[in-house]
Short mmCIF file of C-alpha atoms and ligand atoms in Angstrom, two decimals:
data_model
loop_
_atom_site.label_atom_id
_atom_site.label_comp_id
_atom_site.label_asym_id
_atom_site.label_seq_id
_atom_site.Cartn_x
_atom_site.Cartn_y
_atom_site.Cartn_z
CA UNK W 1 108.89 103.99 89.30
CA UNK W 2 106.56 105.34 87.32
CA UNK W 3 107.34 103.32 84.44
CA UNK W 4 107.10 100.25 86.55
CA UNK W 5 103.71 101.17 87.67
CA UNK W 6 102.37 101.71 84.17
CA UNK W 7 103.12 97.91 83.73
CA UNK W 8 99.87 95.59 83.49
CA UNK W 9 98.93 94.06 86.59
CA UNK W 10 101.34 96.26 88.50
CA UNK W 11 100.14 98.06 92.22
CA UNK W 12 101.51 99.65 94.97
CA UNK W 13 100.71 100.50 98.72
CA UNK W 14 102.59 103.60 100.11
CA UNK W 15 102.26 105.71 103.37
CA UNK W 16 104.73 108.07 105.23
CA UNK W 17 106.60 105.25 106.50
CA UNK W 18 107.15 102.74 103.62
CA UNK W 19 105.95 101.39 100.49
CA UNK W 20 105.53 97.88 98.74
CA UNK W 21 105.18 97.35 94.88
CA UNK W 22 103.83 94.30 93.38
CA UNK W 23 102.80 92.88 90.11
CA UNK W 24 100.06 90.21 89.41
CA UNK W 25 99.68 88.21 86.11
CA UNK W 26 98.31 84.83 85.05
CA UNK W 27 97.51 83.29 88.51
CA UNK W 28 100.74 84.34 90.23
CA UNK W 29 101.87 87.41 92.02
CA UNK W 30 105.27 88.96 92.85
CA UNK W 31 106.66 91.67 95.46
CA UNK W 32 108.94 93.62 93.39
CA UNK W 33 110.04 96.00 96.26
CA UNK W 34 109.24 96.65 99.93
CA UNK W 35 111.00 99.37 102.03
CA UNK W 36 110.09 100.75 105.33
CA UNK W 37 112.29 104.01 106.82
CA UNK W 38 114.55 102.98 109.25
CA UNK W 39 113.08 105.41 111.97
CA UNK W 40 109.65 103.51 111.53
CA UNK W 41 111.06 99.89 111.38
CA UNK W 42 109.84 97.18 113.91
CA UNK W 43 106.35 98.79 114.41
CA UNK W 44 104.46 96.28 111.87
CA UNK W 45 104.56 98.31 108.84
CA UNK W 46 106.27 95.89 106.49
CA UNK W 47 104.06 93.11 107.60
CA UNK W 48 100.91 95.28 106.96
CA UNK W 49 102.32 96.23 103.58
CA UNK W 50 102.98 92.73 102.37
CA UNK W 51 99.56 91.43 103.70
CA UNK W 52 97.76 94.44 101.96
CA UNK W 53 99.69 93.53 98.76
CA UNK W 54 98.90 89.85 99.17
CA UNK W 55 94.98 90.67 99.30
CA UNK W 56 95.14 92.73 96.38
CA UNK W 57 97.08 90.13 94.48
CA UNK W 58 94.52 87.68 95.39
CA UNK W 59 91.65 89.80 94.27
CA UNK W 60 93.36 90.12 91.09
CA UNK W 61 93.28 86.29 90.90
CA UNK W 62 96.70 85.21 91.89
CA UNK W 63 96.87 82.02 93.91
CA UNK W 64 100.57 82.35 94.57
CA UNK W 65 102.87 85.12 95.81
CA UNK W 66 106.44 84.84 95.03
CA UNK W 67 109.48 87.17 96.00
CA UNK W 68 113.35 87.54 96.03
CA UNK W 69 115.43 88.21 98.99
CA UNK W 70 119.19 88.63 99.75
CA UNK W 71 120.12 85.52 101.66
CA UNK W 72 121.96 87.85 104.02
CA UNK W 73 118.81 89.84 104.47
CA UNK W 74 117.74 88.36 107.91
CA UNK W 75 115.50 91.14 109.10
CA UNK W 76 113.49 90.55 105.83
CA UNK W 77 113.53 86.65 105.73
CA UNK W 78 112.13 86.91 109.52
CA UNK W 79 109.61 89.06 108.05
CA UNK W 80 108.55 86.87 105.50
CA UNK W 81 108.82 83.62 107.42
CA UNK W 82 106.33 85.06 109.97
CA UNK W 83 103.90 85.54 107.06
CA UNK W 84 104.18 82.04 105.79
CA UNK W 85 106.39 82.18 103.03
CA UNK W 86 108.95 79.23 102.33
CA UNK W 87 111.67 78.78 100.15
CA UNK W 88 111.10 77.50 96.84
CA UNK W 89 114.36 78.43 94.94
CA UNK W 90 117.87 79.86 94.81
CA UNK W 91 119.53 82.38 92.30
CA UNK W 92 123.12 81.77 92.74
CA UNK W 93 125.18 85.03 93.03
CA UNK W 94 122.07 87.19 91.88
CA UNK W 95 123.05 90.22 93.83
CA UNK W 96 126.11 91.99 93.12
CA UNK W 97 127.52 95.04 94.89
CA UNK W 98 130.75 96.79 93.95
CA UNK W 99 133.57 94.34 94.74
CA UNK W 100 131.68 92.38 97.23
CA UNK W 101 131.23 88.83 97.01
CA UNK W 102 128.01 88.12 95.01
CA UNK W 103 124.98 87.07 97.34
CA UNK W 104 122.47 84.45 96.47
CA UNK W 105 118.86 85.32 95.95
CA UNK W 106 116.41 83.19 98.01
CA UNK W 107 113.20 82.80 96.20
CA UNK W 108 110.25 82.48 98.59
CA UNK W 109 106.51 81.81 97.97
CA UNK W 110 103.32 81.78 99.91
CA UNK W 111 100.00 80.31 98.90
CA UNK W 112 97.15 82.98 98.82
CA UNK W 113 95.13 83.98 101.07
CA UNK W 114 98.31 83.99 103.50
CA UNK W 115 98.00 81.77 106.05
CA UNK W 116 100.66 82.58 108.51
CA UNK W 117 101.19 80.02 111.20
CA UNK W 118 104.09 82.22 112.64
CA UNK W 119 103.73 85.31 115.37
CA UNK W 120 102.48 87.77 112.54
CA UNK W 121 99.54 85.91 111.89
CA UNK W 122 96.83 88.54 111.11
CA UNK W 123 94.03 88.59 113.69
CA UNK W 124 90.65 87.28 112.83
C1 COA E 1 112.44 94.09 106.03
C2 COA E 1 111.74 95.70 106.54
C3 COA E 1 110.67 95.91 105.30
C4 COA E 1 110.88 95.14 107.35
O1 COA E 1 110.18 95.94 107.81
P1 COA E 1 109.28 96.50 109.31
O2 COA E 1 108.37 97.42 109.29
O3 COA E 1 110.43 96.81 110.22
O4 COA E 1 108.74 95.12 109.57
P2 COA E 1 107.64 94.72 110.79
O5 COA E 1 107.74 95.65 111.84
O6 COA E 1 106.31 94.39 110.04
O7 COA E 1 108.61 93.29 111.36
C5 COA E 1 107.72 92.14 111.31
C6 COA E 1 108.75 90.99 111.86
O8 COA E 1 109.82 90.95 110.98
C7 COA E 1 111.08 90.69 111.80
N1 COA E 1 111.95 91.67 111.61
C8 COA E 1 111.57 92.82 111.13
N2 COA E 1 113.12 93.68 111.45
C9 COA E 1 113.75 92.90 112.05
C10 COA E 1 115.21 93.02 112.38
N3 COA E 1 115.76 93.83 112.18
N4 COA E 1 115.93 91.78 112.93
C11 COA E 1 115.22 90.62 113.39
N5 COA E 1 113.72 90.73 112.94
C12 COA E 1 113.23 91.62 112.14
C13 COA E 1 110.48 90.60 113.01
O9 COA E 1 110.06 89.01 113.27
C14 COA E 1 109.14 91.44 112.95
O10 COA E 1 108.50 91.02 114.01
P3 COA E 1 108.65 91.32 115.60
O11 COA E 1 108.71 92.92 115.56
O12 COA E 1 107.50 91.21 116.23
O13 COA E 1 109.64 90.73 116.21
C15 COA E 1 112.73 96.66 106.76
O14 COA E 1 113.89 96.15 107.51
C16 COA E 1 113.15 97.40 105.36
O15 COA E 1 112.86 98.15 104.86
N6 COA E 1 114.42 96.92 105.22
C17 COA E 1 115.25 97.49 104.00
C18 COA E 1 114.83 97.16 102.68
C19 COA E 1 114.55 95.59 102.55
O16 COA E 1 115.28 94.76 103.07
N7 COA E 1 113.42 95.09 101.95
C20 COA E 1 113.06 93.81 101.58
C21 COA E 1 113.71 93.43 100.54
S1 COA E 1 113.23 91.81 99.91
#
């Protein structure tokens, strides 16, 4: 984590219940990691972390925010969809776990600032 955070353009937001790490470079940004403690999920923390990362990426000059999510990670996919992310690509068999069948990664993209049309739209 320390090495990652020392990489130019990399930043993080963290609280007691979760964290997000992202990187911005050359007009684009990427969410590298997002996690919320199981005991604290479904209270808006994940959405707040992604929104904070998106705002920061925009201030750093990014016009688009990308991320990868496992095809079967339905909670995360629902979160990102609610914030306005759309699928922009797919990496076949990207995630491997022991002897389990490799899982595709969906590449998602959102323009910045986020303009969610869904229920997680930030209050104005
Ligand atoms: C994905 C994750 C970050 C979501 O964090 P969270 O704080 O629970 O998310 P939020 O409370 O902001 O949820 C926002 C929306 O996402 C969707 N969502 C979140 N968890 C969900 C679940 N378990 N099932 C279905 N939808 C879910 C819902 O639409 C939710 O809105 P709602 O609660 O009003 O219905 C969390 O589940 C997590 O840490 N998972 C393990 C790590 C991971 O998968 N990280 C992402 C890798 S790309």
